[in-house]
Each structure stands twice: as structure tokens, then as C-alpha cells.
CSV table of C-alpha atoms in Angstrom, one decimal:
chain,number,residue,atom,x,y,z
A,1,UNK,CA,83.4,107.6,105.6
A,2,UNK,CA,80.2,105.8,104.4
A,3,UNK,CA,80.0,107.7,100.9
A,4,UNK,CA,84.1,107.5,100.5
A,5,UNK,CA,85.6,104.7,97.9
A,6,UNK,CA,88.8,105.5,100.4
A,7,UNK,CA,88.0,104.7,103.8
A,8,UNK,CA,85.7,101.7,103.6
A,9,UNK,CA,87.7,99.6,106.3
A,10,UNK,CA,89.2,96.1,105.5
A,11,UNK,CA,89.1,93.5,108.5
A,12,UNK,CA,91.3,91.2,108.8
A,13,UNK,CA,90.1,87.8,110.4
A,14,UNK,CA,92.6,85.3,111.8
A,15,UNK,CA,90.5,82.4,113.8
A,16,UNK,CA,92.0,79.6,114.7
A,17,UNK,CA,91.5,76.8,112.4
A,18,UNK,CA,91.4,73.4,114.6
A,19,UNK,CA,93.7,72.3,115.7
A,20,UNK,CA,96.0,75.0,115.5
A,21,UNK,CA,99.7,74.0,114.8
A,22,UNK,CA,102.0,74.4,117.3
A,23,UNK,CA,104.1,77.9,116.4
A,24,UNK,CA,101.3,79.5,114.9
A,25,UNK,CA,100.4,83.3,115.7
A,26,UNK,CA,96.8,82.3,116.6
A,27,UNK,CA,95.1,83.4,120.2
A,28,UNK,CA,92.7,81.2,121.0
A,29,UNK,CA,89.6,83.2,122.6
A,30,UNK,CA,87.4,86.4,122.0
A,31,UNK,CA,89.0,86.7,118.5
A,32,UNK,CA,85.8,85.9,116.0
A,33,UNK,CA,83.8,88.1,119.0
A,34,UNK,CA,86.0,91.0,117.8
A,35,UNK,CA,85.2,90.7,114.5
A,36,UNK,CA,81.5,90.6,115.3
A,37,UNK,CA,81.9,94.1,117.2
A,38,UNK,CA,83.9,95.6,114.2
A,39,UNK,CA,80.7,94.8,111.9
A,40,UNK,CA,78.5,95.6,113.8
A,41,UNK,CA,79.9,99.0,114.4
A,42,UNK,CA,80.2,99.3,110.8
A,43,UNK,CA,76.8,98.8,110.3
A,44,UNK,CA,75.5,101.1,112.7
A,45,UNK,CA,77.7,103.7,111.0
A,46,UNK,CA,76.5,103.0,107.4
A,47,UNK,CA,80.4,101.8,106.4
A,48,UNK,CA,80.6,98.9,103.6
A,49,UNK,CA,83.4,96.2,105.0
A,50,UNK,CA,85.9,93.7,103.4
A,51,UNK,CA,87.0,90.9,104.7
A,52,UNK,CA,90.6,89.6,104.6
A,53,UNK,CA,92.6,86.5,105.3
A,54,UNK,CA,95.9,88.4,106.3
A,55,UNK,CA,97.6,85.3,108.2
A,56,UNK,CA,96.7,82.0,106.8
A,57,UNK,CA,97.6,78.9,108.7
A,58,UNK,CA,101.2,78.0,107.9
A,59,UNK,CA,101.5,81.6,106.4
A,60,UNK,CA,101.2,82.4,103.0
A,61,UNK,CA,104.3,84.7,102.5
A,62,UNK,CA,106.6,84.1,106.0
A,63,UNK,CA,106.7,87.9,106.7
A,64,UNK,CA,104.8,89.7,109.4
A,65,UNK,CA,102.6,90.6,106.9
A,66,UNK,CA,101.0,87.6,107.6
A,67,UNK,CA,101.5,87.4,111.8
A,68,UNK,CA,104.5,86.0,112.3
A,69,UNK,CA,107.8,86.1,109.9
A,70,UNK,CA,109.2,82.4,109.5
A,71,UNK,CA,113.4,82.6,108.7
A,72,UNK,CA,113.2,79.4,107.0
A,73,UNK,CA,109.6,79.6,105.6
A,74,UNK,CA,108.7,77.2,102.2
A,75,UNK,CA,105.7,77.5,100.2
A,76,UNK,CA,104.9,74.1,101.4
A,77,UNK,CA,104.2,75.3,104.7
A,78,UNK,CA,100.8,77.1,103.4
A,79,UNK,CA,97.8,75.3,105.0
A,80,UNK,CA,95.5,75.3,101.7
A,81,UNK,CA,92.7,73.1,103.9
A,82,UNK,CA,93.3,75.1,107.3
A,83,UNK,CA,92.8,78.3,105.2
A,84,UNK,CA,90.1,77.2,103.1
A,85,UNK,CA,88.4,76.4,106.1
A,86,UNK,CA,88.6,79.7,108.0
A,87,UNK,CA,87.4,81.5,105.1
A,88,UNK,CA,83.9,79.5,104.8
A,89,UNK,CA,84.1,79.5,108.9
A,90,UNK,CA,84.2,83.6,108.5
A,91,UNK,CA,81.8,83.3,105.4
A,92,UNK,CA,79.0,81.6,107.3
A,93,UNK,CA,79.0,83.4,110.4
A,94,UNK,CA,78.8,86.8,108.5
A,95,UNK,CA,76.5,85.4,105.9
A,96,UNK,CA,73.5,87.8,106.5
A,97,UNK,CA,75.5,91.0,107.5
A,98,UNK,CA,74.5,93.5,104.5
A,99,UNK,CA,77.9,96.1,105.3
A,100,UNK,CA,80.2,93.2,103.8
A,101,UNK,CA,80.8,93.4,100.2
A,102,UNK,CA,83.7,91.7,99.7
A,103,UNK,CA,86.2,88.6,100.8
A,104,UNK,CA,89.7,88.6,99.8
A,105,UNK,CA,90.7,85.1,100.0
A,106,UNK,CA,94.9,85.9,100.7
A,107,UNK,CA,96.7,88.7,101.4
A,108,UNK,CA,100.5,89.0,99.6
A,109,UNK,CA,100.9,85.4,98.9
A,110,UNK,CA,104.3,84.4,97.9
A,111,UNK,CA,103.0,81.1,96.5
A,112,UNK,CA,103.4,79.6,93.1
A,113,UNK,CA,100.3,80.2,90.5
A,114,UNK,CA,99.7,76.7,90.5
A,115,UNK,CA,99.0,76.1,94.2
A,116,UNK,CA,97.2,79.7,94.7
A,117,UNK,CA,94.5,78.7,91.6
A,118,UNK,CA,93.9,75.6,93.4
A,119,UNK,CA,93.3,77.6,96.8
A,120,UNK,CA,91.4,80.5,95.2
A,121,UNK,CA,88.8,78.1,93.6
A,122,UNK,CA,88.2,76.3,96.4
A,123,UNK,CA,87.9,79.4,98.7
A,124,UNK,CA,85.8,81.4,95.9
A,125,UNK,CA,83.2,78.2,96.7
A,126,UNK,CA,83.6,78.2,100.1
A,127,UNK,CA,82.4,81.8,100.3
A,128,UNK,CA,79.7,81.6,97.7
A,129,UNK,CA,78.0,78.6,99.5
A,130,UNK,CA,77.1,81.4,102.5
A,131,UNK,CA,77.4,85.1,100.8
A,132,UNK,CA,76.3,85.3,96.8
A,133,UNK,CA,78.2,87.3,93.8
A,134,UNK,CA,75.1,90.1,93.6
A,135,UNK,CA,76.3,91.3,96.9
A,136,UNK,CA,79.7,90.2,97.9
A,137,UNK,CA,82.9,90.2,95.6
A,138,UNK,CA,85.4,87.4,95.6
A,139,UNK,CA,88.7,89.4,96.1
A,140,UNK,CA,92.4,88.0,94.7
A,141,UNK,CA,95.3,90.1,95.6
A,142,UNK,CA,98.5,89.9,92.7
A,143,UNK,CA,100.9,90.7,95.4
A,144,UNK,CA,103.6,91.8,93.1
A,145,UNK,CA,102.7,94.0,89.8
A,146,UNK,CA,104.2,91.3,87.6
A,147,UNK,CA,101.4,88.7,88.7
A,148,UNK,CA,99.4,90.8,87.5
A,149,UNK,CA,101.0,89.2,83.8
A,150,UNK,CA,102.2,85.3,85.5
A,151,UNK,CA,98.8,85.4,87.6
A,152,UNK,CA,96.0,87.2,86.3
A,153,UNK,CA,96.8,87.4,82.3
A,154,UNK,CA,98.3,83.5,82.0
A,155,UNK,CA,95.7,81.9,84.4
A,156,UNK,CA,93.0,83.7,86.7
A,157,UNK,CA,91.2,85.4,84.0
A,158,UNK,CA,90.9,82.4,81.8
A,159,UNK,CA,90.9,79.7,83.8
A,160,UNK,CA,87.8,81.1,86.6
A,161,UNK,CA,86.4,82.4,84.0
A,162,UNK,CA,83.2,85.4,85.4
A,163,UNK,CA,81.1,82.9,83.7
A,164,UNK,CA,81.8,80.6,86.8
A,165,UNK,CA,83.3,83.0,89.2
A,166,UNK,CA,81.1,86.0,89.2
A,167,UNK,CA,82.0,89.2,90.7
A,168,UNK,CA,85.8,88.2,91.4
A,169,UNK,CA,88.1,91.5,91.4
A,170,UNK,CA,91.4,91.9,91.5
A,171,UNK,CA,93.2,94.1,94.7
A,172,UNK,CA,97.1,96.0,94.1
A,173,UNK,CA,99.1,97.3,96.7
A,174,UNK,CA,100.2,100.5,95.2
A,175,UNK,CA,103.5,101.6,98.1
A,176,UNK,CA,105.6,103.8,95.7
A,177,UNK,CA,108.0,103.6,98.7
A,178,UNK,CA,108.8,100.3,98.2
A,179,UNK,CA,110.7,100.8,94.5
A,180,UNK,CA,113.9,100.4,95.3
A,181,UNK,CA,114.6,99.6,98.8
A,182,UNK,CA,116.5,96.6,97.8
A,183,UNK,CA,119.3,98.9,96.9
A,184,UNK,CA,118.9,101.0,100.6
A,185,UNK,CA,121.2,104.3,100.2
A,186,UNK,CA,122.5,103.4,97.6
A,187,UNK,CA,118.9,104.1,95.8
A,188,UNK,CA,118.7,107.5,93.3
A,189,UNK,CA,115.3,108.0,92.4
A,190,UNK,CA,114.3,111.6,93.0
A,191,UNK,CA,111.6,112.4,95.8
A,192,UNK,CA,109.2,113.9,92.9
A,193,UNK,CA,109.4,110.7,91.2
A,194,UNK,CA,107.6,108.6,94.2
A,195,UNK,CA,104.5,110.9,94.9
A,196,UNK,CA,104.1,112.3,91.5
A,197,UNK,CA,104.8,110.2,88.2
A,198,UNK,CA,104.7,106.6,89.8
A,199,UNK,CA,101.5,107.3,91.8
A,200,UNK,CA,99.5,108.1,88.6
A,201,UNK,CA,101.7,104.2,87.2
A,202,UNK,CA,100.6,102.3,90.1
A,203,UNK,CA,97.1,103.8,89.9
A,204,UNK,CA,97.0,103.1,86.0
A,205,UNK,CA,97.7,99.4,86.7
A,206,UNK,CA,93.8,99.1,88.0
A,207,UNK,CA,92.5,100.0,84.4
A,208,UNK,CA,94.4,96.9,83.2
A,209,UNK,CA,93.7,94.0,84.8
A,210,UNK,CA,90.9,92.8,83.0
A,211,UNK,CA,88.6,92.2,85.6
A,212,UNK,CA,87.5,95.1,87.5
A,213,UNK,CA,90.1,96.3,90.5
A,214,UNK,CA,90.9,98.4,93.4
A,215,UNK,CA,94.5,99.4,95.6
A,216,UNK,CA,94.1,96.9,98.6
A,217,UNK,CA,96.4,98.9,100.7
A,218,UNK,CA,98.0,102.8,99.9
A,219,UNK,CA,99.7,104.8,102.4
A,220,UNK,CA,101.7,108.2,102.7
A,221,UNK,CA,104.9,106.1,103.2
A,222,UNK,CA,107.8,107.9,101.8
A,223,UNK,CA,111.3,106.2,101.1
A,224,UNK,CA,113.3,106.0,104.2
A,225,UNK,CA,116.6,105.3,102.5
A,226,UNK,CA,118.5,106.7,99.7
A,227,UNK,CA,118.3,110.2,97.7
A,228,UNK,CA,114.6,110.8,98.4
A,229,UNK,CA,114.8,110.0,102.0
A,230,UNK,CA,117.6,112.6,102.2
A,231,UNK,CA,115.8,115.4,100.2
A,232,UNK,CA,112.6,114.6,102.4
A,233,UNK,CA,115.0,115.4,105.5
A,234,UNK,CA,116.4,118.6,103.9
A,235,UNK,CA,112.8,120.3,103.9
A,236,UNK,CA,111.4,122.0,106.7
A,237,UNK,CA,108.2,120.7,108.9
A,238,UNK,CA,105.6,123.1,106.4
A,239,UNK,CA,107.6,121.8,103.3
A,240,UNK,CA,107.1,118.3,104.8
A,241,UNK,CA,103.1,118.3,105.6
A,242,UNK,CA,102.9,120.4,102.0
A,243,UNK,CA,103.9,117.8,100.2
A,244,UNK,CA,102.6,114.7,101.8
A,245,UNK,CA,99.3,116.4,101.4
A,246,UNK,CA,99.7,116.9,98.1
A,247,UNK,CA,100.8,112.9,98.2
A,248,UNK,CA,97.8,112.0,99.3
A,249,UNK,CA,95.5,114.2,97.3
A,250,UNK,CA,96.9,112.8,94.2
A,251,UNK,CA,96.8,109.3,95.1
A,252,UNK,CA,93.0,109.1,96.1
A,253,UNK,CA,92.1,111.5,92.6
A,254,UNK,CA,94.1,108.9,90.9
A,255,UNK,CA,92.8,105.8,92.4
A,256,UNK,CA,89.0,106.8,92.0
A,257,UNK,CA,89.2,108.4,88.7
A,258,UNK,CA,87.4,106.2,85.4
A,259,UNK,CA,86.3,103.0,86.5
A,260,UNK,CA,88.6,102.5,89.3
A,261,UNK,CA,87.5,100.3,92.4
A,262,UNK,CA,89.0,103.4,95.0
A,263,UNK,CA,91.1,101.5,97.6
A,264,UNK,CA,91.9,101.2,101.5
A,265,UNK,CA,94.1,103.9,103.1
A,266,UNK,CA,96.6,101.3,105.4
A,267,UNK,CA,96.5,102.7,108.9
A,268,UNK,CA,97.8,99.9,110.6
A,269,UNK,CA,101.5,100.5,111.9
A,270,UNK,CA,103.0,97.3,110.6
């Protein structure tokens, strides 16, 4: 694992900010002590670690993506200060730890570009004032492929310029198995077209984001609705592991090939 652009493992810290508001998914306690055991395993093992806000005060997205799913949610529920200030909180404290080399500031933000430039300044400085661009990257994640275009291309790039935000990359999560749940069995893409064509797509989108990227989260999760869930079903146990192999061989040659980043294999059961 510590010579594999695949498995370096991403940690998700979710401390309290003070004072917590009332509703929110946060345990008060050992939780900052866990993260402490997590990189200090790492080091012992040699692993390189990054860092990730997954549930930002308020929530950034109101799914359980972020630790608790919010019916009503609103973008102006996103605690910008609260989140701000767990990210320098998590900065500081890990400061000196050499197997972090990277901080992603949000994970799958559903919040207008606007608000999210504002955020992502303000955290960029908050982590450089404890942990400096030579050996830690500044991590944005364009939740959606088409941020990638509204995000990256019509704001991020040119307005935190490297110039001023050094080392800032970009993270895509590349789920083929998302494409068209929306339309559930009523969906028609083939099974071949979800671990063959679209994972070489999804991986293709790293070369073009300007600044330099990687796939936050890949998995081996196969449509569970429509035509390729039913042909999936149709095969036999040896059919089944035969081609999920061959899924994931072709996603980690695809995310590591050129100048790609690599990317972290998403083990959590969500």
C-alpha cells in the first residue's frame, strides 16, 4: 500500500466545531483522538494520508454523504465559519505529521460557486498558516463533472490563481454506476458500457482540468437498477468475479496512466 497511487487512505475528520448546533451529527469525545491513531498508524506503515472535511457543520450537500441527510436542507444552512474553523483546527494539530500530503477542504458540496470560492480561499489560508504547499496539497472536489466547466474553468482556476494558491488540485468522483439511476429500471445502458467505455471517460476527465487531479473516491459499484443490473444477475458467480476484476483492473490502469494523480478505492459501506 505505501508505493500504490490506489490505496493511500483518505481520513475523514469531523470535530466538533464549538458550540455545536443543536441537530448536528457530531459526538462530542475521543473523536480528534481517533484521528491521531489513524496517522500515526499510517506513519508507522510508511502510508501517505489525506485529509477530508466529509461533514461540515450545517452540511454541505444534506445527504448522508455528509453525516446526516436534511429533508429540507438549503445551502444557507452551510456553516462557512464553523467549517473554516475545523479545517485550521485539523491543520494545526497535524501540522508536523510528514504522512499527510493533502487537505481537501469539502467533500460533494452542493453549494453555489459563489459561496464555495469564498469558503475555499479562506480554508486554502487556514491550512497554509500550519502545513506549507511544498508538502501538503490544497484539495477541491467538483462534485459533479459539469463543475468541472461552472467551477473550475469559469472561476477556481482564474480566480486562486497557483501564483497565490500553490499546489491546489482538483479531486473527481468517478462512480460509473451512478449514470442513470435517476431513470431506476427504466435505465438501458448496456453492462459493457459502465466498466468499459465510461471508465476510460471518467478517467480522461483528470487530464482536463487544468490543474493537476486525481479520482477522490472509485468503487466496483455496478448499477443496481435497470438493463445492466439485470444482465449482471443473468451471469453466474465466476462470470460475476471475472468481470468485476476486470472492472477494477481497468479503472486503476486508467486512473494512473500519463500524469494522472491515481485515486482512493472507497471502502466505506455508505
Amino acid at each position: 500500500l505505501s508505493h500504490d497511487p490506489i490505496c493511500a487512505p483518505a481520513l475523514p475528520p469531523r470535530p466538533p466545531p464549538p458550540p455545536a448546533p443543536a441537530g448536528e451529527p457530531y459526538v462530542r469525545g475521543r473523536g480528534l483522538g481517533y484521528l491521531d491513531d489513524a496517522v500515526l498508524w499510517a506513519e508507522e506503515e510508511g502510508l501517505t494520508v489525506v485529509l477530508d472535511l466529509h461533514g461540515a457543520p450545517g452540511s454541505q450537500n444534506g445527504e448522508q454523504t455528509s453525516g446526516l441527510e436534511y429533508p429540507d436542507w438549503d445551502p444557507s444552512h452551510f456553516d462557512a465559519d464553523a467549517a473554516v474553523w475545523t479545517v485550521e483546527t485539523v491543520a494545526a494539530r497535524f501540522s508536523n505529521r510528514s504522512c499527510i500530503v493533502a487537505f481537501e477542504l469539502l467533500n460533494e458540496p452542493r453549494l453555489g460557486t459563489t459561496a464555495l470560492l469564498e469558503y475555499y480561499r479562506r480554508g486554502s489560508e487556514a491550512v497554509r498558516r500550519h502545513m506549507p504547499p511544498e508538502r501538503v496539497a490544497v484539495v477541491i472536489n467538483l462534485y459533479f463533472f459539469q463543475h468541472m466547466a461552472t467551477q473550475a474553468w469559469a472561476s477556481f482556476d482564474w480566480r486562486m490563481p497557483a501564483r497565490r494558491h500553490p499546489n491546489l488540485v482538483y479531486d473527481l468522483h468517478t462512480y460509473t454506476c451512478f449514470l442513470e439511476r435517476g431513470r431506476g429500471n427504466d435505465a438501458s445502458l448496456p453492462l459493457w458500457l459502465y466498466t468499459g467505455p465510461l471508465v476510460e471517460l471518467y478517467a480522461a476527465l483528470l487530464s482536463i482540468t487544468v490543474r493537476p487531479a486525481f479520482a477522490g473516491e472509485w468503487s466496483l459499484c455496478l448499477p443496481w437498477y435497470g438493463a445492466a443490473a439485470a444482465t449482471f444477475r443473468a451471469m453466474n458467480p465466476p462470470e460475476q468475479r471475472a468481470l468485476r476484476t476486470g472492472f477494477a483492473s481497468r479503472q486503476a490502469d486508467a486512473l494512473t496512466r500519463g500524469d494522472r494523480l491515481g485515486g482512493h478505492f472507497w471502502t466505506w459501506k455508505a
